[in-house]
mmCIF file of C-alpha atoms in Angstrom:
data_model
loop_
_atom_site.group_PDB
_atom_site.id
_atom_site.type_symbol
_atom_site.label_atom_id
_atom_site.label_comp_id
_atom_site.label_asym_id
_atom_site.label_seq_id
_atom_site.Cartn_x
_atom_site.Cartn_y
_atom_site.Cartn_z
ATOM 1 C CA MET A 1 -12.887 14.949 -18.903
ATOM 2 C CA MET A 2 -11.683 12.706 -21.278
ATOM 3 C CA LYS A 3 -8.037 13.652 -20.934
ATOM 4 C CA LYS A 4 -8.349 13.194 -16.795
ATOM 5 C CA MET A 5 -9.825 9.744 -17.336
ATOM 6 C CA TYR A 6 -6.915 8.607 -19.586
ATOM 7 C CA ILE A 7 -4.492 10.014 -17.492
ATOM 8 C CA ALA A 8 -5.666 7.696 -14.227
ATOM 9 C CA ALA A 9 -6.216 4.844 -16.344
ATOM 10 C CA ALA A 10 -2.627 5.110 -17.413
ATOM 11 C CA LEU A 11 -1.355 5.582 -13.876
ATOM 12 C CA LEU A 12 -3.759 2.389 -12.577
ATOM 13 C CA ALA A 13 -2.229 0.363 -15.796
ATOM 14 C CA VAL A 14 1.583 0.999 -14.710
ATOM 15 C CA ILE A 15 0.935 0.259 -11.256
ATOM 16 C CA ALA A 16 -0.852 -2.805 -12.033
ATOM 17 C CA VAL A 17 2.014 -4.187 -14.267
ATOM 18 C CA GLY A 18 4.046 -3.843 -11.188
ATOM 19 C CA ALA A 19 2.381 -5.918 -9.380
ATOM 20 C CA CYS A 20 1.089 -8.451 -11.951
ATOM 21 C CA ALA A 21 4.942 -9.061 -12.701
ATOM 22 C CA SER A 22 6.163 -9.884 -9.308
ATOM 23 C CA ASN A 23 3.559 -13.148 -9.258
ATOM 24 C CA GLY A 24 3.189 -13.057 -5.494
ATOM 25 C CA LYS A 25 6.865 -13.612 -5.458
ATOM 26 C CA LYS A 26 9.859 -10.911 -4.282
ATOM 27 C CA ALA A 27 11.536 -8.888 -6.620
ATOM 28 C CA PRO A 28 15.351 -9.741 -7.239
ATOM 29 C CA LYS A 29 17.492 -7.551 -5.056
ATOM 30 C CA GLY A 30 17.895 -3.869 -6.119
ATOM 31 C CA GLU A 31 14.810 -3.934 -8.602
ATOM 32 C CA GLU A 32 12.287 -3.156 -6.557
ATOM 33 C CA ASN A 33 12.711 0.841 -6.467
ATOM 34 C CA THR A 34 13.507 3.188 -9.035
ATOM 35 C CA GLN A 35 15.581 6.120 -8.882
ATOM 36 C CA THR A 36 13.468 8.924 -6.871
ATOM 37 C CA ALA A 37 11.785 8.685 -3.660
ATOM 38 C CA SER A 38 13.094 6.481 -0.664
ATOM 39 C CA VAL A 39 11.018 4.663 2.170
ATOM 40 C CA GLU A 40 12.489 3.299 5.280
ATOM 41 C CA GLU A 41 11.657 -0.253 6.661
ATOM 42 C CA PRO A 42 8.819 0.073 9.185
ATOM 43 C CA ALA A 43 10.998 -0.344 12.633
ATOM 44 C CA LYS A 44 9.650 -2.596 14.969
ATOM 45 C CA LYS A 45 10.075 -0.180 17.966
ATOM 46 C CA PRO A 46 9.480 3.470 16.090
ATOM 47 C CA LYS A 47 12.061 6.007 16.901
ATOM 48 C CA ARG A 48 11.063 9.138 18.219
ATOM 49 C CA SER A 49 13.712 11.373 16.074
ATOM 50 C CA GLY A 50 11.828 9.742 13.116
ATOM 51 C CA ARG A 51 8.276 11.421 13.909
ATOM 52 C CA ILE A 52 7.220 14.555 12.408
ATOM 53 C CA ASP A 53 6.060 17.423 14.713
ATOM 54 C CA PRO A 54 2.046 17.838 13.940
ATOM 55 C CA ASN A 55 2.294 21.427 14.500
ATOM 56 C CA ALA A 56 5.192 22.261 12.311
ATOM 57 C CA VAL A 57 4.247 24.939 9.699
ATOM 58 C CA ASN A 58 5.222 23.723 5.846
ATOM 59 C CA ALA A 59 6.209 25.554 2.933
ATOM 60 C CA GLY A 60 2.974 23.945 0.998
ATOM 61 C CA PRO A 61 0.451 21.113 1.366
ATOM 62 C CA CYS A 62 1.350 17.652 2.074
ATOM 63 C CA PRO A 63 1.164 15.075 -1.221
ATOM 64 C CA SER A 64 -2.285 13.361 -1.190
ATOM 65 C CA MET A 65 -2.461 9.767 0.122
ATOM 66 C CA GLY A 66 -4.763 6.997 -0.817
ATOM 67 C CA VAL A 67 -5.305 3.097 -1.213
ATOM 68 C CA LEU A 68 -5.303 2.388 -4.825
ATOM 69 C CA TYR A 69 -8.900 0.364 -5.187
ATOM 70 C CA ASP A 70 -7.988 -2.572 -7.327
ATOM 71 C CA ALA A 71 -4.927 -3.330 -4.860
ATOM 72 C CA SER A 72 -6.871 -2.627 -1.953
ATOM 73 C CA ARG A 73 -8.097 -6.229 -1.437
ATOM 74 C CA VAL A 74 -6.220 -9.763 -1.636
ATOM 75 C CA ILE A 75 -7.812 -13.559 -1.361
ATOM 76 C CA GLU A 76 -5.586 -16.186 -1.294
ATOM 77 C CA PHE A 77 -7.636 -19.348 -2.299
ATOM 78 C CA GLU A 78 -6.287 -23.031 -2.106
ATOM 79 C CA GLY A 79 -7.100 -24.194 -5.477
ATOM 80 C CA ALA A 80 -8.567 -23.111 -8.312
ATOM 81 C CA ASP A 81 -12.237 -22.926 -6.896
ATOM 82 C CA GLU A 82 -13.232 -19.204 -6.083
ATOM 83 C CA ARG A 83 -15.459 -20.206 -3.251
ATOM 84 C CA PHE A 84 -15.664 -19.449 0.018
ATOM 85 C CA ALA A 85 -14.448 -22.815 1.427
ATOM 86 C CA SER A 86 -11.295 -22.517 -0.545
ATOM 87 C CA ILE A 87 -10.132 -19.106 0.795
ATOM 88 C CA ALA A 88 -7.038 -19.501 3.107
ATOM 89 C CA TRP A 89 -6.121 -15.667 3.867
ATOM 90 C CA THR A 90 -7.391 -12.402 2.947
ATOM 91 C CA GLY A 91 -6.464 -8.937 3.950
ATOM 92 C CA GLU A 92 -7.865 -5.609 3.299
ATOM 93 C CA MET A 93 -6.415 -1.909 3.281
ATOM 94 C CA ARG A 94 -8.853 0.606 5.048
ATOM 95 C CA GLY A 95 -7.016 3.617 4.918
ATOM 96 C CA VAL A 96 -3.908 5.452 5.206
ATOM 97 C CA ARG A 97 -2.707 9.004 6.728
ATOM 98 C CA GLY A 98 0.268 10.541 7.269
ATOM 99 C CA LEU A 99 1.920 13.852 8.149
ATOM 100 C CA CYS A 100 4.602 15.744 6.101
ATOM 101 C CA ARG A 101 7.279 18.147 6.651
ATOM 102 C CA TYR A 102 9.312 20.634 4.192
ATOM 103 C CA VAL A 103 10.832 23.952 4.515
ATOM 104 C CA GLY A 104 12.753 26.017 2.181
ATOM 105 C CA GLU A 105 14.824 23.761 -0.628
ATOM 106 C CA ASP A 106 14.516 20.917 1.374
ATOM 107 C CA PRO A 107 12.764 17.519 0.517
ATOM 108 C CA ILE A 108 9.499 16.061 1.712
ATOM 109 C CA VAL A 109 9.939 13.804 4.273
ATOM 110 C CA MET A 110 6.268 12.139 5.298
ATOM 111 C CA ASN A 111 5.380 9.453 7.875
ATOM 112 C CA LEU A 112 2.740 7.126 7.158
ATOM 113 C CA LYS A 113 0.466 5.117 9.132
ATOM 114 C CA LEU A 114 -1.777 1.999 7.320
ATOM 115 C CA ASN A 115 -4.658 0.336 8.701
ATOM 116 C CA LEU A 116 -4.936 -3.028 7.499
ATOM 117 C CA ALA A 117 -7.766 -5.916 8.585
ATOM 118 C CA PHE A 118 -6.614 -9.696 7.549
ATOM 119 C CA GLY A 119 -8.784 -13.237 7.583
ATOM 120 C CA ARG A 120 -7.767 -16.392 8.402
ATOM 121 C CA GLY A 121 -10.361 -18.291 5.953
ATOM 122 C CA PRO A 122 -11.191 -22.328 6.058
ATOM 123 C CA MET A 123 -8.223 -23.656 4.219
ATOM 124 C CA ALA A 124 -5.792 -21.857 5.914
ATOM 125 C CA GLN A 125 -2.773 -23.491 7.380
ATOM 126 C CA GLY A 126 -1.231 -22.517 10.912
ATOM 127 C CA ASN A 127 -2.322 -19.385 12.675
ATOM 128 C CA LYS A 128 0.301 -17.036 10.657
ATOM 129 C CA HIS A 129 0.670 -15.764 7.110
ATOM 130 C CA THR A 130 2.829 -12.791 5.544
ATOM 131 C CA TYR A 131 0.803 -10.444 3.407
ATOM 132 C CA ARG A 132 2.719 -8.583 0.759
ATOM 133 C CA TYR A 133 2.443 -4.636 -0.297
ATOM 134 C CA TRP A 134 3.732 -1.714 -1.798
ATOM 135 C CA VAL A 135 4.150 2.023 -1.295
ATOM 136 C CA ALA A 136 4.087 4.111 -4.361
ATOM 137 C CA VAL A 137 5.344 8.040 -5.127
ATOM 138 C CA THR A 138 3.856 9.751 -8.268
ATOM 139 C CA ARG A 139 3.686 13.097 -9.943
ATOM 140 C CA LYS A 140 0.182 13.836 -9.736
ATOM 141 C CA ASP A 141 -1.602 12.405 -12.589
ATOM 142 C CA ARG A 142 1.365 10.492 -13.915
ATOM 143 C CA ILE A 143 3.418 7.713 -13.626
ATOM 144 C CA PRO A 144 5.030 6.442 -10.627
ATOM 145 C CA LEU A 145 8.575 7.986 -9.134
ATOM 146 C CA SER A 146 9.334 5.417 -7.120
ATOM 147 C CA LYS A 147 7.757 2.177 -5.821
ATOM 148 C CA GLN A 148 8.738 -0.211 -2.567
ATOM 149 C CA TYR A 149 7.719 -3.610 -1.028
ATOM 150 C CA PHE A 150 7.033 -4.255 2.229
ATOM 151 C CA GLU A 151 6.139 -7.261 4.103
ATOM 152 C CA ALA A 152 3.294 -7.630 6.809
ATOM 153 C CA PRO A 153 3.828 -11.045 9.234
ATOM 154 C CA VAL A 154 0.291 -11.444 10.962
ATOM 155 C CA SER A 155 -0.429 -13.319 13.626
ATOM 156 C CA PHE A 156 -3.912 -14.800 14.439
ATOM 157 C CA SER A 157 -4.235 -15.703 18.217
ATOM 158 C CA GLY A 158 -6.550 -17.778 20.222
ATOM 159 C CA GLY A 159 -8.016 -19.386 17.316
ATOM 160 C CA GLU A 160 -9.297 -15.839 16.039
ATOM 161 C CA ASP A 161 -10.140 -15.854 12.279
ATOM 162 C CA ARG A 162 -9.713 -11.859 11.859
ATOM 163 C CA ALA A 163 -6.628 -9.478 12.887
ATOM 164 C CA VAL A 164 -6.442 -5.697 12.787
ATOM 165 C CA LEU A 165 -2.688 -3.864 12.068
ATOM 166 C CA ASP A 166 -1.473 -0.561 12.391
ATOM 167 C CA VAL A 167 1.774 -0.139 10.422
ATOM 168 C CA GLU A 168 3.647 2.747 10.700
ATOM 169 C CA LEU A 169 6.043 3.754 7.916
ATOM 170 C CA GLU A 170 8.844 6.849 8.590
ATOM 171 C CA ARG A 171 10.781 9.234 6.499
ATOM 172 C CA ILE A 172 9.376 8.626 2.936
ATOM 173 C CA VAL A 173 11.980 11.243 1.494
ATOM 174 C CA ILE A 174 10.647 12.809 -1.884
ATOM 175 C CA PRO A 175 13.376 15.259 -3.600
ATOM 176 C CA ARG A 176 12.198 18.523 -4.862
ATOM 177 C CA ALA A 177 13.562 20.138 -7.999
ATOM 178 C CA ASN A 178 13.109 23.262 -6.047
ATOM 179 C CA GLU A 179 11.626 25.349 -3.402
ATOM 180 C CA ASN A 180 8.417 26.146 -5.662
ATOM 181 C CA VAL A 181 7.541 22.580 -5.978
ATOM 182 C CA ALA A 182 5.075 21.688 -3.268
ATOM 183 C CA GLY A 183 3.948 18.635 -2.272
ATOM 184 C CA GLY A 184 0.359 19.097 -3.562
ATOM 185 C CA ASN A 185 2.327 18.245 -6.914
ATOM 186 C CA PHE A 186 2.944 14.455 -5.569
ATOM 187 C CA GLU A 187 0.796 11.471 -4.680
ATOM 188 C CA ILE A 188 1.370 8.881 -2.402
ATOM 189 C CA LEU A 189 -0.091 5.506 -3.204
ATOM 190 C CA VAL A 190 -0.699 1.926 -1.590
ATOM 191 C CA GLY A 191 -1.861 -1.408 -2.184
ATOM 192 C CA PHE A 192 -1.367 -5.438 -1.942
ATOM 193 C CA ASP A 193 0.882 -6.925 -4.260
ATOM 194 C CA LEU A 194 -1.101 -9.004 -6.516
ATOM 195 C CA THR A 195 -0.808 -11.932 -8.795
ATOM 196 C CA PRO A 196 -2.507 -11.598 -12.222
ATOM 197 C CA ALA A 197 -5.340 -13.781 -11.129
ATOM 198 C CA GLN A 198 -5.744 -11.755 -7.928
ATOM 199 C CA LEU A 199 -6.055 -8.289 -9.795
ATOM 200 C CA ALA A 200 -8.269 -9.691 -12.321
ATOM 201 C CA PHE A 201 -10.596 -10.976 -9.382
ATOM 202 C CA ASN A 202 -10.634 -7.673 -7.850
ATOM 203 C CA ARG A 203 -11.136 -5.797 -11.026
ATOM 204 C CA ALA A 204 -14.121 -8.024 -11.934
ATOM 205 C CA GLY A 205 -16.212 -6.635 -8.262
ATOM 206 C CA LYS A 206 -15.862 -10.063 -7.045
ATOM 207 C CA ARG A 207 -16.014 -10.211 -3.232
ATOM 208 C CA PHE A 208 -17.284 -12.352 -0.541
ATOM 209 C CA ARG A 209 -19.663 -10.926 2.319
ATOM 210 C CA VAL A 210 -19.925 -12.656 5.866
ATOM 211 C CA ASN A 211 -23.724 -12.409 6.128
ATOM 212 C CA ALA A 212 -24.137 -13.479 2.393
ATOM 213 C CA GLY A 213 -27.652 -14.965 1.615
ATOM 214 C CA GLN A 214 -28.806 -14.311 5.214
#
């Protein structure tokens, strides 16, 4: 049990360090990806050729998928006060699901679908905001093999302060050493790109609820 807890903590630390190091800014070109898996940018109009047949029979199970808890929420404050009145923008990752395809010695090809929810707070300026998130591919219970960053531009129309967005990522390619390496050896994790302060806020268990105090 202690060994499993140690491995999980080490995995979280490695992914979190990548988020903290960015400080909410884009990494220099060429430094956002490591050497293994690859992810294509989400297209405005998904190509039919990139979709995976849900009835296809694979050589093994698909990689597990999940949202990293500490990076599942983002709250941007205007100023240093962590008060509801100081909130500009919020975001929450509500889930991730996907399909995979691989046969023989072929690499694992996955399509992902992320469900995201966003909020516009009292201090928000304008009705548009861009949120940054990442997708990491890891060996199960080990450090990430690759990590890539994406942007989700969101518009709040008609004076609304909430929005929901489904993002599709096609053709996440995970190479395999040989045909005996199944998808169950890998994990795909997603999360928001957070500053050190935002990460500490989440780890402290802080959050705002619409009906708090009622």
